XYZ file of C-alpha atoms in Angstrom:
499
model
C -12.013 21.213 60.614
C -13.698 22.003 63.922
C -13.590 25.699 64.798
C -12.519 26.786 61.316
C -14.639 29.193 59.354
C -16.195 27.929 56.164
C -14.881 29.360 52.926
C -18.011 31.425 52.414
C -17.598 33.232 55.730
C -13.889 33.804 55.145
C -14.585 35.205 51.709
C -17.351 37.476 53.012
C -15.116 38.802 55.809
C -12.182 39.348 53.456
C -14.310 41.099 50.871
C -15.963 43.238 53.583
C -12.586 44.424 54.898
C -11.400 45.034 51.352
C -14.515 47.059 50.557
C -14.357 49.118 53.763
C -10.700 50.019 53.427
C -11.004 50.654 49.705
C -14.061 52.851 50.321
C -12.162 54.864 52.935
C -9.164 55.297 50.631
C -11.340 56.206 47.670
C -13.269 58.708 49.827
C -10.041 60.428 50.833
C -8.914 60.558 47.216
C -12.299 61.902 46.106
C -12.212 64.624 48.776
C -8.664 65.544 47.771
C -9.672 65.589 44.120
C -12.566 67.864 45.030
C -10.202 70.244 46.812
C -7.828 70.067 43.859
C -10.675 70.869 41.492
C -11.763 73.831 43.631
C -8.213 75.170 43.745
C -7.876 74.749 40.011
C -11.175 76.539 39.369
C -10.193 79.420 41.647
C -6.707 79.764 40.188
C -7.478 79.237 36.506
C -11.141 80.103 36.070
C -11.377 83.038 38.538
C -8.143 84.711 39.580
C -6.332 84.646 36.220
C -9.336 86.103 34.301
C -9.798 88.664 37.111
C -6.127 89.715 36.717
C -6.652 90.194 32.991
C -9.743 92.312 33.680
C -7.711 94.377 36.185
C -5.062 94.997 33.531
C -7.807 96.008 31.113
C -9.180 98.357 33.805
C -5.769 99.992 34.201
C -5.440 100.508 30.458
C -8.978 101.887 30.273
C -8.261 104.547 32.927
C -4.908 105.438 31.335
C -6.668 105.755 27.958
C -9.130 108.197 29.524
C -6.331 110.373 30.931
C -4.382 110.222 27.677
C -7.456 111.145 25.666
C -8.188 114.208 27.804
C -4.558 115.396 27.578
C -4.454 114.952 23.821
C -7.693 116.850 23.376
C -6.454 119.641 25.655
C -3.325 120.072 23.533
C -4.874 119.795 20.043
C -8.555 120.485 20.421
C -9.235 117.721 17.909
C -12.347 115.657 18.604
C -10.640 112.349 17.576
C -8.407 112.526 20.630
C -11.493 112.142 22.846
C -12.346 108.713 21.397
C -9.965 106.840 23.804
C -11.606 108.807 26.627
C -15.111 107.571 25.763
C -13.959 104.024 24.863
C -12.028 103.883 28.120
C -15.187 104.596 30.088
C -16.966 101.648 28.440
C -13.957 99.383 28.929
C -13.715 100.498 32.569
C -17.320 99.530 33.210
C -16.877 96.129 31.517
C -13.595 95.369 33.301
C -14.980 96.425 36.670
C -17.988 94.143 36.200
C -15.670 91.296 35.117
C -13.470 91.564 38.209
C -16.469 91.920 40.503
C -18.244 88.859 39.028
C -15.155 86.675 39.391
C -13.711 87.555 42.823
C -15.997 90.239 44.204
C -14.797 93.598 45.544
C -11.743 92.558 47.529
C -11.095 95.257 50.186
C -13.406 97.735 48.448
C -10.733 98.635 45.852
C -13.174 98.444 42.928
C -15.641 100.721 44.689
C -12.936 103.282 45.438
C -11.570 103.128 41.892
C -15.052 103.686 40.489
C -15.654 106.545 42.939
C -12.270 108.229 42.347
C -12.502 107.935 38.573
C -16.005 109.376 38.550
C -14.798 112.305 40.717
C -11.809 112.856 38.399
C -14.031 113.014 35.382
C -16.577 115.260 37.093
C -14.094 117.683 38.665
C -11.389 117.803 36.017
C -11.938 115.902 32.774
C -15.467 117.053 31.875
C -14.893 120.755 32.779
C -11.624 120.741 30.841
C -13.308 119.266 27.780
C -16.116 121.886 27.885
C -13.658 124.743 28.330
C -11.495 123.628 25.392
C -14.555 123.185 23.189
C -15.509 126.776 24.029
C -12.154 128.568 24.012
C -10.006 126.165 21.942
C -6.773 124.430 22.911
C -4.416 126.088 25.257
C -2.348 125.665 28.315
C -4.107 124.212 31.299
C -3.773 126.228 34.495
C -1.122 124.837 36.824
C -3.473 124.550 39.781
C -6.024 122.564 37.838
C -3.314 120.316 36.456
C -1.942 119.599 39.939
C -5.397 118.818 41.271
C -6.049 116.443 38.358
C -2.718 114.740 38.913
C -3.464 114.252 42.615
C -6.898 112.831 41.767
C -5.523 110.404 39.182
C -2.660 109.373 41.477
C -5.296 108.142 43.908
C -6.731 106.019 41.119
C -3.255 104.662 40.281
C -2.691 103.845 43.944
C -5.923 101.859 44.129
C -5.103 100.100 40.847
C -1.702 99.134 42.225
C -3.310 97.851 45.418
C -5.843 95.844 43.395
C -3.107 94.360 41.202
C -0.938 93.441 44.212
C -3.927 91.897 45.976
C -4.737 89.817 42.888
C -1.069 88.769 42.619
C -1.030 87.625 46.249
C -4.323 85.803 45.757
C -2.963 84.137 42.622
C 0.184 83.001 44.388
C -1.903 81.620 47.250
C -4.216 79.829 44.829
C -1.263 78.289 43.008
C 0.195 77.228 46.337
C -3.143 75.647 47.316
C -3.298 73.952 43.928
C 0.193 72.510 44.368
C -0.650 71.337 47.882
C -3.834 69.654 46.680
C -1.971 67.955 43.816
C 0.719 66.711 46.196
C -1.967 65.398 48.553
C -3.758 63.586 45.732
C -0.475 62.105 44.493
C 0.507 60.951 47.979
C -2.906 59.446 48.641
C -2.834 57.684 45.249
C 0.563 56.173 45.993
C -0.525 55.091 49.483
C -3.811 53.672 48.198
C -2.047 51.843 45.361
C 0.464 50.288 47.745
C -2.322 49.444 50.163
C -4.408 47.794 47.450
C -1.413 45.808 46.221
C -0.760 44.510 49.737
C -4.434 43.866 50.356
C -4.946 42.039 47.060
C -1.808 40.007 47.719
C -3.141 39.054 51.115
C -6.536 38.134 49.691
C -4.858 36.050 46.986
C -2.794 34.240 49.628
C -5.864 33.533 51.734
C -7.858 32.353 48.717
C -4.996 30.122 47.637
C -4.820 28.569 51.069
C -8.533 28.086 51.709
C -9.728 27.358 48.163
C -7.075 26.791 45.502
C -5.055 24.164 47.367
C -8.078 22.049 48.468
C -9.656 22.398 45.012
C -6.421 21.358 43.321
C -6.306 18.294 45.556
C -9.952 17.563 44.772
C -9.264 17.947 41.038
C -6.377 15.485 41.275
C -8.580 12.973 43.084
C -11.357 13.420 40.512
C -8.891 12.906 37.657
C -7.937 9.585 39.198
C -11.561 8.549 39.158
C -12.026 9.884 35.619
C -9.039 7.862 34.425
C -10.915 4.678 35.292
C -10.230 4.143 39.002
C -13.918 4.232 39.887
C -13.346 2.467 43.203
C -10.908 5.163 44.400
C -12.353 6.881 47.488
C -11.940 10.678 47.432
C -10.592 12.163 50.686
C -10.019 15.945 50.704
C -9.424 18.305 53.636
C -10.357 21.956 53.468
C -13.341 24.277 53.887
C -16.752 22.787 54.472
C -17.845 23.542 50.909
C -14.936 21.623 49.385
C -15.514 18.687 51.719
C -19.200 18.625 50.806
C -18.259 18.774 47.131
C -15.917 15.823 47.607
C -18.762 13.947 49.336
C -21.077 14.692 46.409
C -18.445 13.513 43.927
C -18.038 10.321 45.954
C -21.788 9.793 45.802
C -21.767 10.341 42.065
C -18.817 7.948 41.723
C -20.726 5.241 43.599
C -23.764 5.743 41.353
C -21.502 5.504 38.301
C -20.090 2.226 39.622
C -23.634 0.911 40.056
C -24.660 2.091 36.589
C -21.526 0.553 35.080
C -22.381 -2.783 36.638
C -25.861 -2.503 35.127
C -24.371 -1.520 31.777
C -22.081 -4.534 31.900
C -25.117 -6.751 32.413
C -26.986 -5.008 29.595
C -23.927 -5.252 27.349
C -23.734 -8.974 27.980
C -27.446 -9.277 27.241
C -27.009 -7.210 24.067
C -24.115 -9.389 22.932
C -26.263 -12.459 23.503
C -29.121 -10.828 21.575
C -26.782 -9.908 18.709
C -25.477 -13.445 18.633
C -29.052 -14.730 18.402
C -29.756 -12.155 15.666
C -26.732 -13.281 13.695
C -27.868 -16.877 14.169
C -31.343 -15.915 12.937
C -29.824 -14.150 9.936
C -27.821 -17.253 9.138
C -30.910 -19.425 9.474
C -32.973 -16.989 7.357
C -30.331 -16.815 4.657
C -29.694 -20.557 4.481
C -32.237 -22.780 6.234
C -35.348 -20.736 5.332
C -34.335 -19.849 1.824
C -33.960 -23.494 0.694
C -37.486 -24.719 1.611
C -38.921 -21.426 0.365
C -37.232 -21.917 -2.988
C -38.659 -25.447 -3.122
C -42.148 -24.160 -2.400
C -41.812 -21.499 -5.086
C -40.339 -23.988 -7.597
C -43.025 -26.622 -7.099
C -45.764 -24.000 -7.211
C -44.366 -22.806 -10.521
C -44.233 -26.460 -11.765
C -47.875 -26.923 -10.776
C -48.729 -23.706 -12.606
C -46.951 -24.805 -15.793
C -48.132 -28.443 -15.767
C -51.714 -28.094 -14.608
C -52.440 -24.514 -15.677
C -55.666 -24.519 -17.660
C -56.445 -28.203 -16.795
C -58.177 -27.372 -13.522
C -60.980 -24.941 -12.924
C -60.405 -21.185 -12.850
C -60.359 -21.011 -9.043
C -57.586 -23.646 -8.834
C -55.482 -21.642 -11.299
C -56.068 -18.565 -9.151
C -55.003 -20.403 -5.978
C -51.798 -21.624 -7.651
C -51.050 -18.083 -8.839
C -51.572 -16.775 -5.277
C -49.170 -19.403 -3.925
C -46.488 -18.568 -6.506
C -46.880 -14.831 -5.873
C -46.776 -15.325 -2.082
C -43.606 -17.416 -2.300
C -41.911 -14.807 -4.481
C -42.909 -11.975 -2.157
C -41.710 -13.960 0.840
C -38.325 -14.403 -0.827
C -38.192 -10.640 -1.530
C -39.120 -9.799 2.058
C -36.471 -12.133 3.473
C -33.793 -10.786 1.139
C -34.709 -7.178 1.954
C -34.819 -7.933 5.681
C -31.371 -9.535 5.503
C -30.001 -6.543 3.616
C -31.539 -4.199 6.194
C -30.021 -6.138 9.104
C -26.551 -6.118 7.519
C -26.352 -2.279 7.369
C -23.884 -1.229 10.053
C -23.386 -4.792 11.256
C -21.256 -6.090 8.437
C -18.917 -3.152 7.808
C -16.402 -2.589 5.058
C -13.641 -0.025 4.804
C -14.876 3.483 4.161
C -13.299 5.110 1.127
C -13.667 8.384 -0.732
C -16.699 7.985 -3.009
C -17.414 10.343 -5.900
C -21.195 10.615 -5.695
C -21.320 12.111 -9.190
C -19.814 8.927 -10.632
C -22.026 6.853 -8.331
C -25.207 8.540 -9.590
C -24.077 8.085 -13.200
C -23.674 4.330 -12.601
C -27.121 4.125 -10.985
C -28.722 5.985 -13.886
C -26.973 3.663 -16.363
C -28.473 0.651 -14.610
C -31.941 2.239 -14.978
C -31.379 3.447 -18.543
C -34.031 1.173 -20.088
C -36.594 2.155 -17.460
C -35.732 5.844 -17.913
C -36.124 5.570 -21.682
C -39.381 3.639 -21.310
C -40.948 6.282 -19.044
C -39.485 9.252 -20.930
C -38.030 10.629 -17.715
C -35.916 13.800 -17.708
C -33.094 13.693 -15.169
C -30.995 16.718 -14.195
C -27.880 16.137 -12.089
C -25.951 19.039 -10.583
C -22.344 19.033 -9.400
C -22.065 16.369 -6.718
C -19.210 16.125 -4.175
C -17.017 13.297 -2.961
C -17.820 11.834 0.470
C -16.410 9.129 2.711
C -18.390 5.905 3.031
C -19.239 2.506 1.575
C -19.913 2.859 -2.121
C -22.337 -0.084 -2.265
C -24.516 1.306 0.537
C -24.553 4.857 -0.835
C -25.396 3.444 -4.246
C -28.386 1.681 -2.651
C -29.684 5.076 -1.415
C -29.695 6.584 -4.902
C -31.090 3.348 -6.386
C -34.060 3.402 -4.012
C -34.781 7.100 -4.623
C -34.519 6.776 -8.424
C -36.618 3.594 -8.390
C -39.337 5.279 -6.312
C -39.333 8.366 -8.574
C -39.836 6.133 -11.663
C -42.373 3.928 -9.889
C -44.560 6.683 -8.405
C -44.240 8.896 -11.468
C -46.480 11.445 -13.119
C -47.205 11.750 -16.817
C -43.681 12.921 -17.733
C -41.233 12.170 -14.920
C -38.733 14.876 -14.030
C -35.954 14.149 -11.552
C -33.489 16.687 -10.120
C -30.398 15.718 -8.078
C -28.055 18.316 -6.560
C -25.919 19.040 -3.482
C -24.866 22.159 -1.550
C -22.518 22.607 1.389
C -23.933 23.694 4.760
C -21.165 24.162 7.366
C -19.565 20.712 7.854
C -22.167 18.757 5.846
C -23.203 18.272 2.245
C -26.983 18.585 1.820
C -28.192 16.421 -1.081
C -31.526 17.283 -2.705
C -33.530 14.658 -4.631
C -36.724 16.071 -6.190
C -39.280 14.591 -8.581
C -42.714 15.567 -9.910
C -44.429 12.282 -9.040
C -47.708 11.612 -7.263
C -46.373 13.152 -4.056
C -46.526 12.194 -0.380
C -48.820 13.809 2.197
C -46.956 15.592 4.987
C -48.736 13.486 7.620
C -46.770 10.463 6.351
C -43.366 12.257 6.491
C -42.113 9.921 9.248
C -44.144 6.816 8.516
C -42.502 6.331 5.108
C -39.159 5.660 6.823
C -40.545 2.821 8.961
C -39.735 -0.698 7.768
C -42.488 -2.494 5.818
C -44.751 0.586 5.915
C -46.667 1.043 2.641
C -48.929 3.927 1.615
C -50.491 2.075 -1.342
C -51.865 -1.450 -1.895
C -49.329 -3.954 -3.247
C -51.555 -4.437 -6.310
C -51.190 -0.743 -7.242
C -47.424 -0.441 -6.774
C -45.054 -3.381 -6.261
C -42.440 -3.459 -3.498
C -41.853 -4.522 0.097
C -41.951 -1.092 1.776
C -38.387 -1.321 3.049
C -36.586 0.981 0.582
C -36.848 4.314 2.455
C -36.198 2.599 5.799
C -33.018 1.213 4.244
C -32.087 4.715 3.025
C -32.483 6.186 6.508
C -30.413 3.444 8.109
C -27.624 3.851 5.532
C -27.542 7.659 5.828
C -27.519 7.564 9.650
C -24.810 4.893 9.531
C -22.718 7.395 7.543
C -23.318 10.169 10.097
C -26.095 12.070 8.318
C -29.858 12.536 8.359
C -32.633 12.203 5.787
C -36.061 13.795 5.682
C -38.994 14.535 3.426
C -39.545 18.247 2.782
C -43.156 19.037 3.629
C -43.217 22.647 2.388
C -43.013 21.728 -1.325
C -46.583 21.207 -2.566
C -45.731 20.539 -6.212
C -42.851 18.068 -5.852
C -41.661 15.157 -3.754
C -38.361 16.350 -2.288
C -35.984 14.342 -0.123
C -33.001 15.961 1.609
C -30.193 14.004 3.209
C -26.835 15.076 4.630
C -23.373 13.516 4.630
C -20.223 14.826 6.379
C -17.813 16.928 4.335
C -14.467 15.341 3.498
C -11.529 17.646 4.208
C -9.252 18.346 1.242
C -6.181 16.895 2.979
C -8.069 13.704 3.744
C -9.299 13.453 0.159
C -5.768 14.001 -1.147
C -4.353 11.301 1.113
C -6.865 8.824 -0.217
């Protein structure tokens, strides 16, 4: 390890070399591409259009000569049209060549000068003479002079065309050279990058991948349960420090596991005591409590009306207290059994379950005149008896804390992987500030004289729903109804079919 660079420094150096050499290669390619673009512009966008303008210039001058000859032979004014059009075309073509490549060797200037002299010395006088005297033979001397003058123009046009041809060939040659240079540089840069990337990959594999793979293997050993396995990895400083950190975390996990073992033992002891208490409450406490309630009831029957009014009231309080104590103990036992005494979970049709619950409350529903609407309810996985207790508690509360004409609505809708059940009634309602308190065991919002009960029903509902993997809450945004929503996991179709 001593004298070796850390992985960070090696990576920085490697990336720096890669960037420098790539920048140099890219710069060369960019310069070559610039030269290629310039050659292309000169060859395609300048010289070729200039050659076309030169051809147009040649045709324009030939049209002028042809027009003058035709007019000289016929005297007809229509034959002069090519002469005048040729002058316009000559001016446009000359400007086009000049704007693209300039006046190479002064050829354009000489052509303009010679053509102007030809028109002034021969063409214009000949046209005026023919207009005055009519068509006829042109004098031989004048014709020879005109031919000599126009031959000069042809000579300059030929020189201009040859110069443009040579320039075009040179531009094409430069374009080919630039393309070859760009291609060669691209091949060299590609090969260089392949070699460089391969070298970087080899270095990274040696300084990072191999040590990290070894570290991962060591960590997997620890993750498999060998928490006392000491991790020893050689490599860059960063990997060694990471291994040290993992070792420190492993030691803390070992310490926490030892604490968890102690807490687990304590929890098992506490659960054993709780089970013992439940046994005592369900057997040892119930028997004397039943005796107290029975004898209080005997006193009430035998001596009711024989003692004073206060004694009758005391006996009634004792009987009522014994009955409520029995209800509290039974409810507490039922609450403690949720999730502790488990039965096999099966597919439960909640629609059938709700129908059974409503049948059990049929007399109470008829007595209160309640209207109950049940939507399409799904099948879920769970303990039928516990889920039935949820609907029993909600229906019982809706009938207990009812309005003038009770209305109950039960429905369910799927939300992702859960069914959301909605239970709504038009009872006396619950203030939003008590939205959490109502789910606490033995918490009551009304005096026991106003509404009977132990205050454990909604706490039981929450424990049952959470035991089945869902949640339950009171909707606080519905001012006109009391609405409970609870969720239960969706049962896949294949799972439901198997069951």
